[in-house]
Coordinates of C-alpha atoms in Angstrom, one line a residue:
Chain A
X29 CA 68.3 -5.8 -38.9
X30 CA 71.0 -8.6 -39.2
X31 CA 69.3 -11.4 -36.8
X32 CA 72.1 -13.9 -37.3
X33 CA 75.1 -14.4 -39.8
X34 CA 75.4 -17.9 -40.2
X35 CA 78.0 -20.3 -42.1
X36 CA 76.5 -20.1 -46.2
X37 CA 73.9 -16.7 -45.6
X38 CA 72.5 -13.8 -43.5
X39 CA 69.1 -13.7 -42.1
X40 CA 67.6 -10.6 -41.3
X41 CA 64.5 -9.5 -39.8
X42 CA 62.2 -6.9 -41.4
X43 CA 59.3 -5.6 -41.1
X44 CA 56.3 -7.3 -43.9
X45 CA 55.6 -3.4 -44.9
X46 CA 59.0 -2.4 -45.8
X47 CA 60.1 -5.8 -48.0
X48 CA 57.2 -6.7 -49.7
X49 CA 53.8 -4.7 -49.6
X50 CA 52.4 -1.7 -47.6
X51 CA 49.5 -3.3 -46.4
X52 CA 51.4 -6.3 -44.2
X53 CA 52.2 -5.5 -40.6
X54 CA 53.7 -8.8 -39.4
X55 CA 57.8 -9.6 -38.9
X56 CA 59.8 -11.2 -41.8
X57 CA 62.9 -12.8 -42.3
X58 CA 65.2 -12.3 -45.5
X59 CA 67.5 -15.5 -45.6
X60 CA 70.4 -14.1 -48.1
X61 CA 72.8 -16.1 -49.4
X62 CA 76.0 -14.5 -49.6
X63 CA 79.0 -14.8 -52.2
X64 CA 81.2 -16.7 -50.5
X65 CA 85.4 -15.1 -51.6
X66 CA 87.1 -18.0 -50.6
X67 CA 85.2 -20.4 -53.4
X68 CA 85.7 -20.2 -57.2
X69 CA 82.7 -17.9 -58.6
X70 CA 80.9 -20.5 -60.8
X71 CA 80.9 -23.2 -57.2
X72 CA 79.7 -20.1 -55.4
X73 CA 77.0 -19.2 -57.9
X74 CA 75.6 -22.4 -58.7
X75 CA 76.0 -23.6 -54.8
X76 CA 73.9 -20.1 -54.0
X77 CA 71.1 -20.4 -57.3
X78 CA 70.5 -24.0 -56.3
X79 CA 70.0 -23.8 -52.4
X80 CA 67.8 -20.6 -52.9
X81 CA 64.9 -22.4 -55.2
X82 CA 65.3 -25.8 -54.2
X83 CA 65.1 -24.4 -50.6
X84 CA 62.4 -22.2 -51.4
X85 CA 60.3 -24.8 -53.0
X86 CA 61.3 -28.0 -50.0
X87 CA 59.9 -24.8 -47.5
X88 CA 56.8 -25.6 -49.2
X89 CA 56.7 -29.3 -50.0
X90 CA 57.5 -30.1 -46.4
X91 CA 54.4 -27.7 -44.6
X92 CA 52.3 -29.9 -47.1
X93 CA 53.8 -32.6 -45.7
X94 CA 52.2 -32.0 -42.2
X95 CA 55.8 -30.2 -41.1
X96 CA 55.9 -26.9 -39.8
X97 CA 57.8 -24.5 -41.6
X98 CA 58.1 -20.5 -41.9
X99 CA 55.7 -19.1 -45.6
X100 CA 57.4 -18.1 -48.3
X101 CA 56.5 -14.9 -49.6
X102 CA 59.0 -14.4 -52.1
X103 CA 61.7 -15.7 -54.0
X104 CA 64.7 -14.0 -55.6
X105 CA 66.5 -15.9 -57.6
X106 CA 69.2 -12.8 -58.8
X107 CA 69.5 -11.1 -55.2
X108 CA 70.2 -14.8 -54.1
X109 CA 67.1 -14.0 -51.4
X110 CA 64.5 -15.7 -49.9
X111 CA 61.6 -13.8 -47.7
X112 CA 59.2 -15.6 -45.1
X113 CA 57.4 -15.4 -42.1
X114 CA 58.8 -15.0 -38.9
X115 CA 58.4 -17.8 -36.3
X116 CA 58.0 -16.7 -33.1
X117 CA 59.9 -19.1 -30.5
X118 CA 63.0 -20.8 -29.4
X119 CA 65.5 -22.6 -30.7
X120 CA 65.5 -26.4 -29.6
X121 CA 69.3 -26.1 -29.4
X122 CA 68.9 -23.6 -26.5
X123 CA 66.5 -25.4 -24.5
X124 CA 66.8 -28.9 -24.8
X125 CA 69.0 -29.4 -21.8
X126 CA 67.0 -27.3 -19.5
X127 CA 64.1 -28.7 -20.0
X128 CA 63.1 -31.8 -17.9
X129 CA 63.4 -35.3 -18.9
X130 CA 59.9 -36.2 -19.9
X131 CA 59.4 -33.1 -22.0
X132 CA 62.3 -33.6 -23.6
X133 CA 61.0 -36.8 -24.9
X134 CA 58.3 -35.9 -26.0
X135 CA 60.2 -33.1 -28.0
X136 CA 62.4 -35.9 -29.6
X137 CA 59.5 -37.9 -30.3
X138 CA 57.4 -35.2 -32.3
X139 CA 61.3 -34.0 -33.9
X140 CA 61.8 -38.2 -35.0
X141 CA 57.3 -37.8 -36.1
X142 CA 58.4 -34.7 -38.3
X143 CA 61.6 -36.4 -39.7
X144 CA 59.2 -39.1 -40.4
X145 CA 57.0 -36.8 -42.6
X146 CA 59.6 -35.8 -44.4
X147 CA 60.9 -38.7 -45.0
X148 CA 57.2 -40.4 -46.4
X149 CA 57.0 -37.0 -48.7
X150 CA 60.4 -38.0 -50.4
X151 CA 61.9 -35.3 -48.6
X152 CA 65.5 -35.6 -46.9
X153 CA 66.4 -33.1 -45.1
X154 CA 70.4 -32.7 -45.0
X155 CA 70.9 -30.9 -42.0
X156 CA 68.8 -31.7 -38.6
X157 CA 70.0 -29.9 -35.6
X158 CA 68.2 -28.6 -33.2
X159 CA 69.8 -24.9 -34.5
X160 CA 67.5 -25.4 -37.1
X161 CA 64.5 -26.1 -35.1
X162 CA 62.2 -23.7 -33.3
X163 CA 60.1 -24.5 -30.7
X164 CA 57.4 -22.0 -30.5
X165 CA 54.8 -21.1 -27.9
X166 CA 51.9 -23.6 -28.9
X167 CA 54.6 -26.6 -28.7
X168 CA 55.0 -26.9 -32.6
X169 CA 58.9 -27.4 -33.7
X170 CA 59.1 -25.6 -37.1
X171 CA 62.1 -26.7 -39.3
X172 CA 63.9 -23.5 -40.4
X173 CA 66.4 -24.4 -42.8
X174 CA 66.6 -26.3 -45.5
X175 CA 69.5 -25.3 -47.1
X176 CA 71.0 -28.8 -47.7
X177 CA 67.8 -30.5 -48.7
X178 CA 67.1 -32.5 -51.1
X179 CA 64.0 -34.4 -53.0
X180 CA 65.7 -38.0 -52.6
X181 CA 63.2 -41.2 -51.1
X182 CA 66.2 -43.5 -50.9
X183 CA 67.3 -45.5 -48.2
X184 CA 71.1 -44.5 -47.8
X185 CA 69.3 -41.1 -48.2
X186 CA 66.9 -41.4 -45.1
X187 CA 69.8 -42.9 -43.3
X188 CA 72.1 -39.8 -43.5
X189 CA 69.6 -38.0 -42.6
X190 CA 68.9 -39.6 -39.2
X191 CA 72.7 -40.2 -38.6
X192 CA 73.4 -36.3 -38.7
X193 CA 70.8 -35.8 -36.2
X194 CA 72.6 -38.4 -34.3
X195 CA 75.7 -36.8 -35.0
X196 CA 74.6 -33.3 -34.2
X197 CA 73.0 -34.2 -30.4
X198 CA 76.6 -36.0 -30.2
X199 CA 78.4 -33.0 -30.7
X200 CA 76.5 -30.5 -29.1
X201 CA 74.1 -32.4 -26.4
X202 CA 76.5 -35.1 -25.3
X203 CA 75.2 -35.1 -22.2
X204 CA 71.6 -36.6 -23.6
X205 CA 72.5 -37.8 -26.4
X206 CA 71.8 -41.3 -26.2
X207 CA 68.3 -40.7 -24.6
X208 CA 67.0 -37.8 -26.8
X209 CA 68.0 -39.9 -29.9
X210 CA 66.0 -43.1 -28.7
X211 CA 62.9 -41.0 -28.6
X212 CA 63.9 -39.1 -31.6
X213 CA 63.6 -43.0 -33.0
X214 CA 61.0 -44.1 -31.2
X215 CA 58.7 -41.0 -32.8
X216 CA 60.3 -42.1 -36.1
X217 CA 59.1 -45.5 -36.2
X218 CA 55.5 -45.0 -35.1
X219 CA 54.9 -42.2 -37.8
X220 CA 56.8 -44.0 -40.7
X221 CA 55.2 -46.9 -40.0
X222 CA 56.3 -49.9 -42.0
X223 CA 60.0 -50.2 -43.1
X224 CA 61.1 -47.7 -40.7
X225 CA 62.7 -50.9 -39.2
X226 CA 64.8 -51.1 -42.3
X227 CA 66.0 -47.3 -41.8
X228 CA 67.2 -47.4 -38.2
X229 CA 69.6 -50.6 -39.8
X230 CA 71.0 -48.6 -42.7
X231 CA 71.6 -45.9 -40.2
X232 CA 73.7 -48.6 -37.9
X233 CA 75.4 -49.6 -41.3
X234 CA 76.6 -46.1 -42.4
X235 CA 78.4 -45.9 -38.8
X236 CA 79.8 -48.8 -39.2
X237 CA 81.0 -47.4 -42.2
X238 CA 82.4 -44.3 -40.5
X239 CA 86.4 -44.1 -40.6
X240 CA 86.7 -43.5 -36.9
X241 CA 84.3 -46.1 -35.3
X242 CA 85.5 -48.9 -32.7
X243 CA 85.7 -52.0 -33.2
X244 CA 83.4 -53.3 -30.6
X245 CA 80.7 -50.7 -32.0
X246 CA 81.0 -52.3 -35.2
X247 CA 80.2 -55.7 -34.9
Chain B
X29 CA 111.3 -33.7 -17.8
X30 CA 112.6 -34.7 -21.2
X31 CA 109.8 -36.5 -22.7
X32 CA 110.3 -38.9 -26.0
X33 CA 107.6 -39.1 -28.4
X34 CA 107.1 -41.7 -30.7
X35 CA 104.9 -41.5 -33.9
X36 CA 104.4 -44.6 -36.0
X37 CA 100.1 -44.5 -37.4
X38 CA 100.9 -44.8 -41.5
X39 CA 104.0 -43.5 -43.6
X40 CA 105.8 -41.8 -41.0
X41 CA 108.4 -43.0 -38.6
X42 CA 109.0 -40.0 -36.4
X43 CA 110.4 -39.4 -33.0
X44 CA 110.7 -36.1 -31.3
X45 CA 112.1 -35.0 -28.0
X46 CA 110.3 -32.2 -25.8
X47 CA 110.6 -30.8 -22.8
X48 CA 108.0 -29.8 -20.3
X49 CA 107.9 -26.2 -21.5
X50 CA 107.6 -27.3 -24.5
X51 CA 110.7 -26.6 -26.3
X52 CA 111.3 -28.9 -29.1
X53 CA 114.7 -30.7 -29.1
X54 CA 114.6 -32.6 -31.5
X55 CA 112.1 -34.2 -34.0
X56 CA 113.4 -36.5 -36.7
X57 CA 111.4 -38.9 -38.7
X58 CA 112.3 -41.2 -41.7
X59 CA 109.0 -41.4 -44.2
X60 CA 107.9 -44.8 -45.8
X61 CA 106.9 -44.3 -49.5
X62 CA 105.4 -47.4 -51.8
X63 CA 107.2 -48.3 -54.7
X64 CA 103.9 -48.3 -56.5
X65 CA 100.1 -47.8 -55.5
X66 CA 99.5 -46.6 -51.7
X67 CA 100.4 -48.0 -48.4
X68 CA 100.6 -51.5 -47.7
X69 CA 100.0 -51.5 -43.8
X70 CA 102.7 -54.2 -43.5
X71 CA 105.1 -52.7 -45.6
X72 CA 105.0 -50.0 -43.6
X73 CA 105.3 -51.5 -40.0
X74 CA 108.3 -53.3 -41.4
X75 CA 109.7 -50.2 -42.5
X76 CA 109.2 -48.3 -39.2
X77 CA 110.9 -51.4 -37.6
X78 CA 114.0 -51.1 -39.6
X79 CA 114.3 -47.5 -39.5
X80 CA 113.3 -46.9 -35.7
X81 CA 116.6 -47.2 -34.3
X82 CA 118.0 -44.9 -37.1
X83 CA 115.5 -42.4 -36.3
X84 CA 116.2 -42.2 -32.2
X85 CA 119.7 -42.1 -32.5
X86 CA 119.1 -38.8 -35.3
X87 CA 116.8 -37.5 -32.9
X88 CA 119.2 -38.0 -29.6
X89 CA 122.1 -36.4 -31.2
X90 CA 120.1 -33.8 -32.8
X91 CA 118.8 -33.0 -28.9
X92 CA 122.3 -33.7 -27.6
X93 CA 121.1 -36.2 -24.8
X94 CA 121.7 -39.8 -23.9
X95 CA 119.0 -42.2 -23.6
X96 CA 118.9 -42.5 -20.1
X97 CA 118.2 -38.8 -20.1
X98 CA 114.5 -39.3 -21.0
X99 CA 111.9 -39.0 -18.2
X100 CA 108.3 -40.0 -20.0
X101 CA 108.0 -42.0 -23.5
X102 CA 105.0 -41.5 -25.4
X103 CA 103.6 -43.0 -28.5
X104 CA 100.6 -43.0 -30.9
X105 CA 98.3 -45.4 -29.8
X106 CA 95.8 -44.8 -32.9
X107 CA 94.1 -43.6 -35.1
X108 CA 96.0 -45.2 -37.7
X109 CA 96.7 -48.5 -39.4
X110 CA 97.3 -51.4 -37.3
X111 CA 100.5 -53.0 -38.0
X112 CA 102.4 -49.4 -37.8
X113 CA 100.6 -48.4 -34.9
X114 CA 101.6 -52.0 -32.9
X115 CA 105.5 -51.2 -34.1
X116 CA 105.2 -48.0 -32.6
X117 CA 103.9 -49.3 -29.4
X118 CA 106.1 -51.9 -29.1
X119 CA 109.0 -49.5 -29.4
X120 CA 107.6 -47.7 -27.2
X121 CA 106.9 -49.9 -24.6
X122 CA 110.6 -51.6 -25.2
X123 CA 112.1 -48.0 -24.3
X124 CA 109.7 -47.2 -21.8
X125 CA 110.5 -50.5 -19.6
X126 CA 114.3 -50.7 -20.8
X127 CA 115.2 -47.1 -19.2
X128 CA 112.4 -47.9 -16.6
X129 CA 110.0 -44.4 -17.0
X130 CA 105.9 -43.4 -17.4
X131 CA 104.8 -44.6 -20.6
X132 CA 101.5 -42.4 -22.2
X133 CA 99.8 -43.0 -25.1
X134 CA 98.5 -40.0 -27.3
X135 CA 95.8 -40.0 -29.6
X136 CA 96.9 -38.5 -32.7
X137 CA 94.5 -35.9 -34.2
X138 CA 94.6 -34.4 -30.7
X139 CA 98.7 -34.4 -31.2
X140 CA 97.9 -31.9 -34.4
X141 CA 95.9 -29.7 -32.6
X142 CA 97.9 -29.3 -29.3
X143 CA 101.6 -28.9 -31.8
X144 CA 99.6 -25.7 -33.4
X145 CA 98.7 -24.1 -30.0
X146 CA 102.0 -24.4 -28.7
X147 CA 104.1 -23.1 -31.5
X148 CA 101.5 -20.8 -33.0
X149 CA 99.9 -19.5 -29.8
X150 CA 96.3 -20.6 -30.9
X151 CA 94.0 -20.4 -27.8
X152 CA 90.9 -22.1 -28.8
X153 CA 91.0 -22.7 -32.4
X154 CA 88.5 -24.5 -34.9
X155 CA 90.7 -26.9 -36.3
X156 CA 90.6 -27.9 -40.1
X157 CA 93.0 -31.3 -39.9
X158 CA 93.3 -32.7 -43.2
X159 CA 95.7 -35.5 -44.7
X160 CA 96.4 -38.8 -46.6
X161 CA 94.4 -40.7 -43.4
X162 CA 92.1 -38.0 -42.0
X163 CA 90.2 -35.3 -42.6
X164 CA 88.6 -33.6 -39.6
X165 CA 87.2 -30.5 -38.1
X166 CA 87.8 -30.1 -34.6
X167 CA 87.2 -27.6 -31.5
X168 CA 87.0 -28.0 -27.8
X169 CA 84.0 -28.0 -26.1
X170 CA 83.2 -28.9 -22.6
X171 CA 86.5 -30.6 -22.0
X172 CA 86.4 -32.5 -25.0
X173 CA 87.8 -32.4 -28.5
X174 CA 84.2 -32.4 -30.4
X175 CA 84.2 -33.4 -34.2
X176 CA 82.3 -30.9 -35.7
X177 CA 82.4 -32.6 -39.0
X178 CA 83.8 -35.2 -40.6
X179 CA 84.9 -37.5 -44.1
X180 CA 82.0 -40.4 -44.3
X181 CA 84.2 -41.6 -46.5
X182 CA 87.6 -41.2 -47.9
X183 CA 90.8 -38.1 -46.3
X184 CA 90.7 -35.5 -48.9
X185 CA 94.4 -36.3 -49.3
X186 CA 93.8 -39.7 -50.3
X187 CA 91.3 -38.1 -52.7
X188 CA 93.6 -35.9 -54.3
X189 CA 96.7 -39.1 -54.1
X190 CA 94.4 -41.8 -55.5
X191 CA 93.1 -39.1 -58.4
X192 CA 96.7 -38.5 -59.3
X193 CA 97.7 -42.3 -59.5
X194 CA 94.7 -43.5 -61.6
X195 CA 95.7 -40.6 -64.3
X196 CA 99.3 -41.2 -64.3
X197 CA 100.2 -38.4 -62.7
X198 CA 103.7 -39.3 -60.5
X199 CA 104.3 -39.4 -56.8
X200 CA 104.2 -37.3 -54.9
X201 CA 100.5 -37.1 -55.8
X202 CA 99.2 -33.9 -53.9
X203 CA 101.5 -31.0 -54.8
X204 CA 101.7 -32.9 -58.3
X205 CA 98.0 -31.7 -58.6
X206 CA 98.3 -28.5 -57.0
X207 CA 100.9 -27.8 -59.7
X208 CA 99.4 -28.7 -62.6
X209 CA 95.7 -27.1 -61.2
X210 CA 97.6 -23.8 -61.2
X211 CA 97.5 -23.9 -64.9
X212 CA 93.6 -25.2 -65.1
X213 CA 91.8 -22.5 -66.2
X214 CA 88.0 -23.7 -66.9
X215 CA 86.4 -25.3 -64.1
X216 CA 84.9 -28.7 -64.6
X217 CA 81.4 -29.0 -62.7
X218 CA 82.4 -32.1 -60.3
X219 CA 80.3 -33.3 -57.3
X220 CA 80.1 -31.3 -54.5
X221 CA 79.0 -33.2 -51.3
X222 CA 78.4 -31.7 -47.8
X223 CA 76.2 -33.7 -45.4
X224 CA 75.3 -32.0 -42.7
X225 CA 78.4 -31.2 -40.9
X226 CA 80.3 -33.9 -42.9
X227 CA 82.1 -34.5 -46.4
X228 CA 82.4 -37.2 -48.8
X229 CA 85.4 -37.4 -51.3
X230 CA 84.8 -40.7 -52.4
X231 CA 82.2 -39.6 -55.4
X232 CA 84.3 -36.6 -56.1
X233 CA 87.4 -38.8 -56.7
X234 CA 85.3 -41.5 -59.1
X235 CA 83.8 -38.3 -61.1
X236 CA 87.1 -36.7 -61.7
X237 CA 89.2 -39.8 -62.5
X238 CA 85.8 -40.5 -65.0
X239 CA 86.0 -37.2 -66.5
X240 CA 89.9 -37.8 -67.5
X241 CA 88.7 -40.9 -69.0
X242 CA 86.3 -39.0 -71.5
X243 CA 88.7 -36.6 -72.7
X244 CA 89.3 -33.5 -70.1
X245 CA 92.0 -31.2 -69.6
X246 CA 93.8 -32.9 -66.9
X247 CA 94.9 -29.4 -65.7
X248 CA 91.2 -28.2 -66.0
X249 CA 90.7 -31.4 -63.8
X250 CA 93.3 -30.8 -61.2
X251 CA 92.0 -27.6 -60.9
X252 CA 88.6 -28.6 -60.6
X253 CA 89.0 -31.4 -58.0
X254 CA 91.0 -28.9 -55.7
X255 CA 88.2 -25.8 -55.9
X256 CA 85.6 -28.3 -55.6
X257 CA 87.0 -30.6 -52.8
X258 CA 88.4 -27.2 -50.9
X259 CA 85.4 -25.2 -50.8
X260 CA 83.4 -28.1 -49.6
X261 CA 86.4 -28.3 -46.6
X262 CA 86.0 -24.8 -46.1
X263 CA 82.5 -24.7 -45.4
X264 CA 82.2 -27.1 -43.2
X265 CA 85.0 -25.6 -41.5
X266 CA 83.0 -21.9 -41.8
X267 CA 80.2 -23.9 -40.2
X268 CA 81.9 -24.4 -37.3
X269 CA 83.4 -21.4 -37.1
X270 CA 79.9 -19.9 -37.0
X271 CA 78.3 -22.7 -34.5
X272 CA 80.8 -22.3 -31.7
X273 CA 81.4 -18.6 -32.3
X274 CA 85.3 -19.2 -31.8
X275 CA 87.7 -16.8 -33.2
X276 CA 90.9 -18.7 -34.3
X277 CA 91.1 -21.0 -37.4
X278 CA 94.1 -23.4 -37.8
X279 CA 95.0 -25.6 -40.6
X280 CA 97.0 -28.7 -40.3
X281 CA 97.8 -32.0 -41.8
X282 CA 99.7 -33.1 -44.4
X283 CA 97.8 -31.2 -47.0
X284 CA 98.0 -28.3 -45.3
X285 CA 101.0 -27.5 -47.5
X286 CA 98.4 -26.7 -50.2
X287 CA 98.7 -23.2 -51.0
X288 CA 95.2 -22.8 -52.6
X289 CA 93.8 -24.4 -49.4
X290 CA 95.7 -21.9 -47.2
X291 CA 94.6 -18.8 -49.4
X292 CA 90.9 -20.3 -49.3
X293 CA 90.6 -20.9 -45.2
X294 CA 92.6 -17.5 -44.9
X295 CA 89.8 -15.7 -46.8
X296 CA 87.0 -17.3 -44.8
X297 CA 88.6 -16.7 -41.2
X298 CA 88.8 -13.0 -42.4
X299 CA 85.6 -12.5 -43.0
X300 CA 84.9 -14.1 -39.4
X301 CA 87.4 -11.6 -37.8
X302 CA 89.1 -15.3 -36.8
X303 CA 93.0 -15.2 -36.7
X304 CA 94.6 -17.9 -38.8
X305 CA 97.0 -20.6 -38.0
X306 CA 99.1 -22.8 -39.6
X307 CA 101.9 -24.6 -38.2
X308 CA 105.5 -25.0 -40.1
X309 CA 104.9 -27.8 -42.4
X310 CA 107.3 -30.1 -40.3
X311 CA 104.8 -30.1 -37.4
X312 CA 102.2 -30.1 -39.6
X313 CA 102.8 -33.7 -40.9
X314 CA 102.9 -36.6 -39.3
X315 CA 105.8 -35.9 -36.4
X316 CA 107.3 -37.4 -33.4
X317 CA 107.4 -34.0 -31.7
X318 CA 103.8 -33.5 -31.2
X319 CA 103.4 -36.9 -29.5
X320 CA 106.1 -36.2 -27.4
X321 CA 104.3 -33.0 -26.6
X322 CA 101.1 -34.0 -26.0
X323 CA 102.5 -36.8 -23.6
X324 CA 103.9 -33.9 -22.0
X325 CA 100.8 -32.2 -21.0
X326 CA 99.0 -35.6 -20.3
X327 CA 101.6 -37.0 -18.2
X328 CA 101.5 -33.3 -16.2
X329 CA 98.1 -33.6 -15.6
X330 CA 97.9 -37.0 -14.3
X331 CA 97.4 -39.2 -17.3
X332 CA 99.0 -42.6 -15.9
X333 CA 98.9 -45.9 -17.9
X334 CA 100.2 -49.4 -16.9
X335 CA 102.0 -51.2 -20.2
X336 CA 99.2 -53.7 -20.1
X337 CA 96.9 -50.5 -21.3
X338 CA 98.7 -49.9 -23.8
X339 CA 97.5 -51.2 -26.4
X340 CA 96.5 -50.0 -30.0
X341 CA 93.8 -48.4 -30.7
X342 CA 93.0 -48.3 -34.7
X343 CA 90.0 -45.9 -35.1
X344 CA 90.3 -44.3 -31.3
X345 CA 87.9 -41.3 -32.2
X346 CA 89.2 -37.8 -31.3
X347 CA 85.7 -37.5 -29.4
X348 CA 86.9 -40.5 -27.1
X349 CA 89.2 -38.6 -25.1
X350 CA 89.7 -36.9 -21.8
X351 CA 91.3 -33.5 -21.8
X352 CA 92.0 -32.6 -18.5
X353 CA 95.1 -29.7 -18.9
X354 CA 92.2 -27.9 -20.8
X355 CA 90.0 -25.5 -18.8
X356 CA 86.2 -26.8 -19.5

């Protein structure tokens, strides 16, 4: 059943039995990558071959890490397909603004802990919005994509990352934004730990940076 | 209510004339073009200077009024590059006390968007706006123009323009590499950078001008930079497309005159049952008409500014703005 058609694949959920082995009864999801017409075939191919491993293997990598994420069961490197388990829950996008203030705080702060985690495993993540978090019944936010990810511990790296958080609660939870991003931080800095100082500045620099930023926000 | 719109943020000297049902009188423009490398903001201001009055009397006669016909003057107040945008203004401001009228300012990537729904009857599109000074993808939201991704760095058109200068290829630098990329035939593997929701050309443009260096076809190249730097546009665009569940895609911008481009975001709104938009290439670049339009629906709406608030702003973000003749 086609659960959602997103931007770069489809994800669709199936029952364990009927992908991968008799014996399972559980839900799974099968996150395929689709050809994309508009791009020339060897972008499209090497964009799709990439994301599927690399994501595949960052899935894994960042659970290690203390980050929850969906198993993988299986990947398929031709069919361009990745199958995992099914995570039960909601996505943060959907109830961030609904919830009250405190909770939402403290869902910042364990999103900025996570990020954190990531961040100490050499892990960037590429894309953090909350439509790529799920918040599931126990209070754990499992990170469910990470199609843009990369292995890469630098600064500028860690930066990004936290600025397109930033810029994602801008665009779609401008009402909260400032609020939900200062806990986001705050949860940040107490799991990083030392130096996470020097990431909150390089993320101040790179909007400086930005082409459309005001003057008296770039001091 | 005839209102006169004056655009002045880079190359472009334009001023249009629109009336408040939005028929387009008149929309003339005189373009500023360095005799070598890019713009030189200065050089540019001094050109709108000289050619402003040139360019309203064009545009008067084209809409067969007098001066003292004009109701409302409007002008872009940014973003853009200083000196050009502060000529505008003062034009603007000069006209707007002289014939004693409302004065509005319009913020410029907003002007793009609101030119396309008028002539091309987009509702609610996702916006791809791409040129020589910005590249942008943009859709209303909650009575707001959000960003829903942007260049960290470099407009792809500069990309593509700064490419073409450091090889030798002649101005005009853009369709210069569209044409010689029709006649690439092996693609090049180039850096391809989406962040998130936003791009980066900057890399792309160093890799591709270091690749010529070493020995590559330059029409392999061309063709390279555009599949590379396009697709990465598209997605971000499909992104959008996807997050906000909208079905209309538009493309404007000075490099929206890219064919490839157009076949490329064509193919993806399909496959989103999105219609596609793109606005005549006039009123796709840089043009005194959609100022004059968007001051239009401002002004209607109760947008009123004293001259004293007038003044420039260089890197007003599309996200900054008010949109009240939109429905939340």
């Amino acid at each position: 059943m086609l659960m959602k058609k997103g931007a770069e694949a489809n994800l669709y959920l199936e029952q364990f039995a009927r992908v991968l082995h008799h014996a399972g009864e559980s839900k799974v999801v099968v996150k395929h990558r689709i050809s994309k017409r508009y791009r020339n075939p060897q972008i499209d191919k090497q964009l799709r071959e990439s994301r599927t491993t690399l994501e595949a293997k960052l899935f894994s990598d960042a659970k290690r890490a203390g980050v929850p994420t969906p198993l993988v069961y299986e990947v398929d490197c031709v069919g361009m397909r990745i199958v995992m388990e099914f995570i039960e829950g909601q996505q943060v996008k959907l109830v961030l603004e609904k919830m009250g203030p405190k909770a939402r705080r403290n869902l910042c702060r364990l999103i900025g802990r996570q990020v954190a985690c990531l961040h100490h495993a050499g892990i960037v993540h590429g894309d953090l919005t909350t439509s790529n978090m799920i918040l599931t019944r126990e209070g754990k936010v499992y990170f469910v994509d990470f199609g843009l990810g990369e292995y890469n511990p630098s600064l500028e790296a860690r930066g990004v990352d936290l600025h397109l958080l930033r810029r994602a609660l801008q665009s779609i939870h401008f009402r909260i934004t400032e609020d939900a991003y200062r806990a986001v931080l705050s949860g940040y800095q107490q799991e990083f730990g030392r130096g996470a100082g020097e990431v909150i500045k390089r993320v101040e620099e790179i909007e400086r940076r930005g082409r459309y930023v005001q003057k008296e926000g770039r001091v | 209510m005839l209102c006169l719109g004056i655009e002045g943020t880079a190359h472009t000297c334009g001023i249009g004339i629109v009336n408040s049902r939005g028929k387009i009188l008149a929309n003339a423009s005189r373009t500023y073009i360095p005799e070598h490398g890019g713009i030189h903001p200065r050089e540019a201001a001094r050109f709108h200077a000289a050619n402003a009055r040139l360019v309203l009397n064009e545009a008067l006669k084209a809409a067969k009024i007098d001066i003292d016909d004009v109701d409302l003057v409007a002008f872009s107040r940014g973003p853009g590059l200083g000196p050009c945008l502060r000529t505008a203004a003062t034009a603007a401001r000069a006209l707007a006390s002289w014939l004693d009228v409302p004065i509005v300012s319009v913020n410029h990537c907003i002007a793009h968007v609101e030119i396309g729904r008028l002539t091309e009857g987009a509702k609610d599109p996702v916006t791809l706006y791409v040129s020589g000074g910005n590249t942008q993808v943009i859709a209303f939201d909650a009575g707001r123009y959000r960003v829903f991704g942007e260049t960290l760095d470099i407009p792809v058109g500069n990309c593509l323009d700064v490419f073409a200068r450091e090889v030798g290829i002649p101005h005009p630098g853009g369709p210069n590499v569209e044409r010689l990329a029709r006649e690439g035939k092996h693609y090049i593997p180039l850096p391809y950078v989406v962040k998130g929701m936003d791009l980066s050309f900057s890399g792309l443009m160093t890799e591709a001008v270091r690749k010529h260096r070493a020995g590559s076809n330059l029409r392999d190249l061309c063709f390279s930079l555009q599949e590379t730097a396009f697709a990465a546009l598209i997605e971000v665009t499909e992104r959008a497309v996807a997050h906000t569940e909208k079905r209309e895609v538009m493309l404007t911008g000075g490099v929206a005159a890219n064919k490839r481009l157009r076949e490329m975001l064509k193919l993806m709104a399909r496959e989103h049952h999105a219609k596609f938009f793109v606005p005549p290439m006039e009123l796709c670049a840089d043009n005194g008409a959609m100022i004059g339009w968007t001051g239009v629906l401002a002004y209607r709406h109760g947008v009123r500014q004293k001259l004293k608030d007038t003044g420039v702003m260089q890197r007003w973000r599309t996200d900054q703005v008010d949109i009240p003749w939109r429905n939340r």
